[in-house]
Coordinates of N, CA and C in Angstrom, one line a residue:
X1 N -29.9 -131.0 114.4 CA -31.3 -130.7 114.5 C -31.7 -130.7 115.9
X2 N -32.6 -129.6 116.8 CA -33.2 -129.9 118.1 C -34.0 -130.6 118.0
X3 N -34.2 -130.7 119.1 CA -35.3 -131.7 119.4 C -37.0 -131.1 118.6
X4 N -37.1 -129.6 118.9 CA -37.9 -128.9 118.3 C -38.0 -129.3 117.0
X5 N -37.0 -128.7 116.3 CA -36.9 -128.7 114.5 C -37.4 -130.2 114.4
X6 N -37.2 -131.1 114.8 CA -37.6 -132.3 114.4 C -38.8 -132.9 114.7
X7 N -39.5 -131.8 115.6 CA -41.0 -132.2 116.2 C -41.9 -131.7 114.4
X8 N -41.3 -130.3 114.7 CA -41.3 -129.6 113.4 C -41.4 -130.1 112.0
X9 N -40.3 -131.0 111.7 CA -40.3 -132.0 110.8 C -41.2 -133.1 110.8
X10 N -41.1 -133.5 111.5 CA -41.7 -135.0 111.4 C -43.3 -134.5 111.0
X11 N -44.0 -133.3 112.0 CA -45.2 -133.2 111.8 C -45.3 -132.6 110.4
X12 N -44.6 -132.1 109.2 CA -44.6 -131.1 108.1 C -44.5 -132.3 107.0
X13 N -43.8 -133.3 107.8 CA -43.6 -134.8 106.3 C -44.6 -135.8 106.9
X14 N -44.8 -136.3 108.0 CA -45.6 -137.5 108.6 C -47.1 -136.9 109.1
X15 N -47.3 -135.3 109.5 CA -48.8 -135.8 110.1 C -48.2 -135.2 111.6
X16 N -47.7 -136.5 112.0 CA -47.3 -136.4 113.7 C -45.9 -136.5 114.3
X17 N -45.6 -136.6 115.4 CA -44.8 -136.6 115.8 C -44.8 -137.4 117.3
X18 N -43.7 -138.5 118.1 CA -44.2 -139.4 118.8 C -42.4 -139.1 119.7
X19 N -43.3 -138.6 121.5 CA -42.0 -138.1 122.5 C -41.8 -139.7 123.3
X20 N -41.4 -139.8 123.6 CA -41.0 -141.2 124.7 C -40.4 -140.6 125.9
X21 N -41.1 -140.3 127.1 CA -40.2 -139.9 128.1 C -39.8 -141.2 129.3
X22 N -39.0 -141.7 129.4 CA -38.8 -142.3 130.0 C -37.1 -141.8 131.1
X23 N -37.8 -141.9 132.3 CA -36.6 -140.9 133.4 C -36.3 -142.1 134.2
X24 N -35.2 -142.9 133.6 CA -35.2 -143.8 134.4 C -35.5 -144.9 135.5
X25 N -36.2 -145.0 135.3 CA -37.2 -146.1 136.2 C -38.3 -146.6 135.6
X26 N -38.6 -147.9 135.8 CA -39.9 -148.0 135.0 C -40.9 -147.9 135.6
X27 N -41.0 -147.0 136.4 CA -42.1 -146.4 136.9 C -42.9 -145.2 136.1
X28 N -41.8 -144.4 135.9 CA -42.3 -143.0 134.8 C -41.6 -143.2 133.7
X29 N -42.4 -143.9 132.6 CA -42.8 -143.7 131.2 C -44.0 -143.6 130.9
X30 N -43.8 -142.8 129.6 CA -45.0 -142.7 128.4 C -44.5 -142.1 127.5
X31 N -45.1 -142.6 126.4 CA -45.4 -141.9 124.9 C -46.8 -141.0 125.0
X32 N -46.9 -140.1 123.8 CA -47.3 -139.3 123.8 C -47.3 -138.7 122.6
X33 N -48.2 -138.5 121.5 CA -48.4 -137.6 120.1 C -48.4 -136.1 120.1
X34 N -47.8 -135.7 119.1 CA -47.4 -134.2 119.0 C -48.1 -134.2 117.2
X35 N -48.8 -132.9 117.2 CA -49.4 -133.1 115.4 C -50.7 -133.2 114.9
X36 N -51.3 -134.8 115.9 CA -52.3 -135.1 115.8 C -53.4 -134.0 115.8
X37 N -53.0 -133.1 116.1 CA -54.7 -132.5 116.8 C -54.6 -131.4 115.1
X38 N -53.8 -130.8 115.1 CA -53.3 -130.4 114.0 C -53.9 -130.2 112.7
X39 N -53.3 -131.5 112.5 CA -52.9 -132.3 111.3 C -54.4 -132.8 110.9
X40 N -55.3 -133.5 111.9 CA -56.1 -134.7 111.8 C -57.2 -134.1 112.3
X41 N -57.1 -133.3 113.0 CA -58.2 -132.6 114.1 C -59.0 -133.5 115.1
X42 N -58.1 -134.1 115.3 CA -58.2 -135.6 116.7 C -57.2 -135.0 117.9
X43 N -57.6 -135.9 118.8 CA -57.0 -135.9 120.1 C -56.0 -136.3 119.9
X44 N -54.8 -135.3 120.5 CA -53.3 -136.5 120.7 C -53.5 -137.4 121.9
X45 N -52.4 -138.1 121.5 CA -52.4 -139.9 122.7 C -51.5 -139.7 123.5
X46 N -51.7 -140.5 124.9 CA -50.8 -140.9 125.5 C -51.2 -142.8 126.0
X47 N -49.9 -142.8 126.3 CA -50.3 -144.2 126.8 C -48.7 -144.3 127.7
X48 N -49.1 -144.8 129.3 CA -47.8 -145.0 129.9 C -47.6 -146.5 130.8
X49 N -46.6 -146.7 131.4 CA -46.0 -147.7 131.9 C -45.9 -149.0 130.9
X50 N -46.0 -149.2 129.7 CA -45.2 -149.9 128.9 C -43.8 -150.0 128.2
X51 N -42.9 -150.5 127.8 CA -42.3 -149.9 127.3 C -42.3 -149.6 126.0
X52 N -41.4 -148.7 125.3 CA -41.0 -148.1 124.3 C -41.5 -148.8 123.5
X53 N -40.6 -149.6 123.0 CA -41.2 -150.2 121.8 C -43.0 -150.7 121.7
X54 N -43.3 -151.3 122.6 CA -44.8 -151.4 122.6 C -45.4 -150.2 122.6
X55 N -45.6 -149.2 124.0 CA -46.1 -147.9 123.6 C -46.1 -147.4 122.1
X56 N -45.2 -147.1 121.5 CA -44.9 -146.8 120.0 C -45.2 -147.6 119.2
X57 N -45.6 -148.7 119.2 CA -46.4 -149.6 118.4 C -48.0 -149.8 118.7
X58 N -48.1 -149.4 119.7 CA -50.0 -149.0 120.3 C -50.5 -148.2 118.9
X59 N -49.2 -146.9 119.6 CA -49.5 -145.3 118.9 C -50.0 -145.7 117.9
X60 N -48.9 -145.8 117.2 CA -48.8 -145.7 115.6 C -49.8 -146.6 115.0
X61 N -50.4 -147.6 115.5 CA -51.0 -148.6 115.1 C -52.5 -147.6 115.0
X62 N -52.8 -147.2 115.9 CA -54.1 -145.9 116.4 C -53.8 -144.6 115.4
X63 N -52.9 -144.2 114.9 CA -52.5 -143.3 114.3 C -53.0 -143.9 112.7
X64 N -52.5 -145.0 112.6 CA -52.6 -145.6 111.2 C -54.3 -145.6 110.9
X65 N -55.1 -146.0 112.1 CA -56.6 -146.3 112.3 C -56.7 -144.1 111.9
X66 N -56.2 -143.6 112.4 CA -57.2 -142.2 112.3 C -56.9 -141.9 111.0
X67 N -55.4 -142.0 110.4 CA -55.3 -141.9 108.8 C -56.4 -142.0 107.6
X68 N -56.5 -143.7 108.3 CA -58.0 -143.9 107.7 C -58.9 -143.3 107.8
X69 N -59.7 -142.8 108.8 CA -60.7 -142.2 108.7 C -61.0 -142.5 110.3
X70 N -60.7 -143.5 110.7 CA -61.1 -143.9 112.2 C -61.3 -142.9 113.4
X71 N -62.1 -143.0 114.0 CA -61.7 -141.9 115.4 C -62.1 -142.8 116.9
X72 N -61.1 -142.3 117.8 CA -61.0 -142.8 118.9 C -62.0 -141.4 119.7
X73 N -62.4 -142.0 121.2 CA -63.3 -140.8 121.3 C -62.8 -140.8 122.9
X74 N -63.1 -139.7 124.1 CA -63.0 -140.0 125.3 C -63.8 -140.7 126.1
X75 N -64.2 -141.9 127.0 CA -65.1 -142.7 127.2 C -65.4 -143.7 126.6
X76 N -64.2 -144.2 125.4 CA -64.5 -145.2 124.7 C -63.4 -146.5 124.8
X77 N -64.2 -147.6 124.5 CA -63.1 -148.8 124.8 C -63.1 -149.7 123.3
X78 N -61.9 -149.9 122.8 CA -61.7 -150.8 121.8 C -60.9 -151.9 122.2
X79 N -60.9 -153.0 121.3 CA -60.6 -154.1 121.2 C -59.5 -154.4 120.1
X80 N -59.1 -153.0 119.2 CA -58.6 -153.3 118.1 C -56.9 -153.0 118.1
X81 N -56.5 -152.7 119.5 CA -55.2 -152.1 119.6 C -54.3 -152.7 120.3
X82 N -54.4 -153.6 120.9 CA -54.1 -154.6 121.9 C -54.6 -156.2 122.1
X83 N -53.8 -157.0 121.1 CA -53.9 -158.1 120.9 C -55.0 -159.0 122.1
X84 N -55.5 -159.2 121.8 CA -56.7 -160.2 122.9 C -57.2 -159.0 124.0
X85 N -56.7 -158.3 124.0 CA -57.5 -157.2 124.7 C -58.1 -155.9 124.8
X86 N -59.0 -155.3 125.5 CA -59.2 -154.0 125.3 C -58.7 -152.6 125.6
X87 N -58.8 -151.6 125.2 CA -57.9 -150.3 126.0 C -59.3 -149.3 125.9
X88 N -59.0 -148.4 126.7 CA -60.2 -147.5 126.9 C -59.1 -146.1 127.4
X89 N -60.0 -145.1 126.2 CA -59.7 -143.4 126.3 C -60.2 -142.3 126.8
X90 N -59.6 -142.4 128.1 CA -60.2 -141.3 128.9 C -59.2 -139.6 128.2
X91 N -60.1 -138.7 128.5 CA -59.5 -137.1 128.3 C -59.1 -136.8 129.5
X92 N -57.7 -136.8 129.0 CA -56.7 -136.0 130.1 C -56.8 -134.8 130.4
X93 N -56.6 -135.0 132.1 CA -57.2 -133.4 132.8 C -55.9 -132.3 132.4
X94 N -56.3 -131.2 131.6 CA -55.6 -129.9 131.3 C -54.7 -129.6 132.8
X95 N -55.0 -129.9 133.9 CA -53.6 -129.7 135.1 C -53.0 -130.6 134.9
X96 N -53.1 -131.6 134.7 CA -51.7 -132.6 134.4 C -50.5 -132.6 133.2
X97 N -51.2 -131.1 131.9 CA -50.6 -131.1 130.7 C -48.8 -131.0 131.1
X98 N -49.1 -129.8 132.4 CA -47.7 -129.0 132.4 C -46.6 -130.1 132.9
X99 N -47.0 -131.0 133.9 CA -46.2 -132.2 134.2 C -45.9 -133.5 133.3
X100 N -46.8 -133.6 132.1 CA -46.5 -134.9 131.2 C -46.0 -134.2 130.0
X101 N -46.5 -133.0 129.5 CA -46.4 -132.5 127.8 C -46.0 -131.7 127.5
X102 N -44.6 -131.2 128.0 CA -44.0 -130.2 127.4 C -43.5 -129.7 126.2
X103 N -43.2 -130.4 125.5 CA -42.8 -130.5 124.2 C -44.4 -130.2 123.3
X104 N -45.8 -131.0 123.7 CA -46.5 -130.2 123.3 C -47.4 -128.7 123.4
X105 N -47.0 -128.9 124.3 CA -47.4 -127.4 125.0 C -46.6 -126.4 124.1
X106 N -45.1 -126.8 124.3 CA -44.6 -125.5 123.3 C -45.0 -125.4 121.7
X107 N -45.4 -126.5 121.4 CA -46.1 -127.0 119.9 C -46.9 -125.8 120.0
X108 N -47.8 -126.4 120.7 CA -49.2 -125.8 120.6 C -49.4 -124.5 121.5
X109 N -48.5 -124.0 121.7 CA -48.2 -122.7 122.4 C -49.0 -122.4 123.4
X110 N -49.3 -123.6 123.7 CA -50.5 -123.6 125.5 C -51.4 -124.7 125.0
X111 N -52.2 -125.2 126.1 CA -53.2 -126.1 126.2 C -54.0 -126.3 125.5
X112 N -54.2 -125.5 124.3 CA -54.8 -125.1 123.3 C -55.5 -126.3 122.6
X113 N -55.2 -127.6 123.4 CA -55.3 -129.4 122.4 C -56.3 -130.0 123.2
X114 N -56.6 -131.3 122.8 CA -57.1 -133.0 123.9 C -56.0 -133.7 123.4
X115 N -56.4 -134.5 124.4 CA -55.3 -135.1 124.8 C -56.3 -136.7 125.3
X116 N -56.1 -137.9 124.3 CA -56.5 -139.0 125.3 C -55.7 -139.7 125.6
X117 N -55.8 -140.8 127.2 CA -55.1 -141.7 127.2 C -55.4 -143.1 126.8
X118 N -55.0 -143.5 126.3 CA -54.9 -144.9 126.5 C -54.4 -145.7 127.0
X119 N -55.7 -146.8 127.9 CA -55.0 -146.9 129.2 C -55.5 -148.6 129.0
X120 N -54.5 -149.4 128.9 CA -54.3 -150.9 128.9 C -55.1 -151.8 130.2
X121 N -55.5 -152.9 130.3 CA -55.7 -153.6 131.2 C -54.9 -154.7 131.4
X122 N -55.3 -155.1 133.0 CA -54.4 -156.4 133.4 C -54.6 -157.6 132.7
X123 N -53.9 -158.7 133.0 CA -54.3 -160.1 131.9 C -55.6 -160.2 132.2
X124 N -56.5 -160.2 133.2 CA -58.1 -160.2 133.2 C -59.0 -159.8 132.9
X125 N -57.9 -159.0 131.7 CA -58.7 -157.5 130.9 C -59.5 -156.5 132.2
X126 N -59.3 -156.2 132.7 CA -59.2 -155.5 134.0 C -58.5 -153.7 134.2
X127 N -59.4 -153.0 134.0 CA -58.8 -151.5 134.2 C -58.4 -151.0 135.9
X128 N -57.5 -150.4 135.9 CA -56.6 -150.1 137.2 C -58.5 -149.6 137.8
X129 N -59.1 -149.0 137.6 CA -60.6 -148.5 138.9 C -61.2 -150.0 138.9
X130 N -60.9 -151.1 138.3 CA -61.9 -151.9 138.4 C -61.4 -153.2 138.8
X131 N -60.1 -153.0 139.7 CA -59.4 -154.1 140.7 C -58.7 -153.4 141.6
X132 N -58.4 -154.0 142.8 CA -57.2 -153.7 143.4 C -56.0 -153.8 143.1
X133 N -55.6 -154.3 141.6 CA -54.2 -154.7 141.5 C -53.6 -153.8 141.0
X134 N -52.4 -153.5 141.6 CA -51.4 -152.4 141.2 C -50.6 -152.7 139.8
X135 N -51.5 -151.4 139.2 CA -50.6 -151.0 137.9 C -49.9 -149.9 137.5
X136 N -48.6 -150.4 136.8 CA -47.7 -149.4 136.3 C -47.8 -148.6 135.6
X137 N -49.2 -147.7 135.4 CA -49.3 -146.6 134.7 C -49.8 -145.6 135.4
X138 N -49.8 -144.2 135.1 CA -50.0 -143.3 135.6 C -51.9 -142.9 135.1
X139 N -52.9 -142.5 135.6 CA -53.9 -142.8 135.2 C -54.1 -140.7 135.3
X140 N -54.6 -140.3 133.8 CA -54.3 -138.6 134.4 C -55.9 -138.3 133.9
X141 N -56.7 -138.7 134.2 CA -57.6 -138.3 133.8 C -58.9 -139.0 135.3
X142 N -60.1 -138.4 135.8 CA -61.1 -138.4 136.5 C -61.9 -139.4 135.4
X143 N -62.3 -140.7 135.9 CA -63.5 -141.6 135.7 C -64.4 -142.0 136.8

């Protein structure tokens, strides 16, 4: 099965579908939802510089929340996805699609989607604009 057919699948049995690109270095990762917008008529997610297994346990955990009924929005911060702490979802800027989302792009046959991120804080519960301290995630959206 390609990688395709199985984006294919997963979204035709589950809803969604969840890429992990990680190139090496733990500098550039992220996960990222394929489906969502779809399926749910929500934003798909990203979320980067954690690893795998946590990223994909954010997701899914936020995925299980929109199943229900829940919606995450752009400009918004929860407390419900991140043990003791908050995350907040900015809308990712449409120039950054072609460099993070390929796999949804071909989905969605162009930029045709939203896209939010979810973007973690330091132990001080602390968002990367709201310290000096260097964080390992990529931030693709204007606040």
């Amino acid at each position: 099965m390609t990688s395709e057919e199985k984006i294919v699948s997963d979204i035709k049995s589950y809803g969604w579908h969840i890429i992990s690109v990680f190139e090496g270095s733990e500098s550039y990762q992220f996960s990222y939802t394929i489906g969502l917008y779809r399926t749910y008529n929500v934003p798909e997610l990203v979320i980067s510089g954690l690893p795998r297994e946590i990223s994909c346990s954010i997701l899914s955990h936020i995925v299980e929340d929109i199943k229900s009924g829940k919606r995450v929005g752009a400009n918004m911060k929860s407390a419900d996805y991140i043990e003791g702490y908050s995350c907040y979802f900015g809308l990712v800027d449409k120039p950054k699609y072609a460099e993070y989302f390929g796999k949804a792009l071909w989905y969605y046959n162009g930029d045709n989607f939203p896209m939010l991120q979810c973007v973690w804080p330091n132990s001080d519960n602390l968002f990367p604009w709201e310290t000096k301290m260097v964080f390992n995630q990529d931030i693709l959206f204007n606040n």
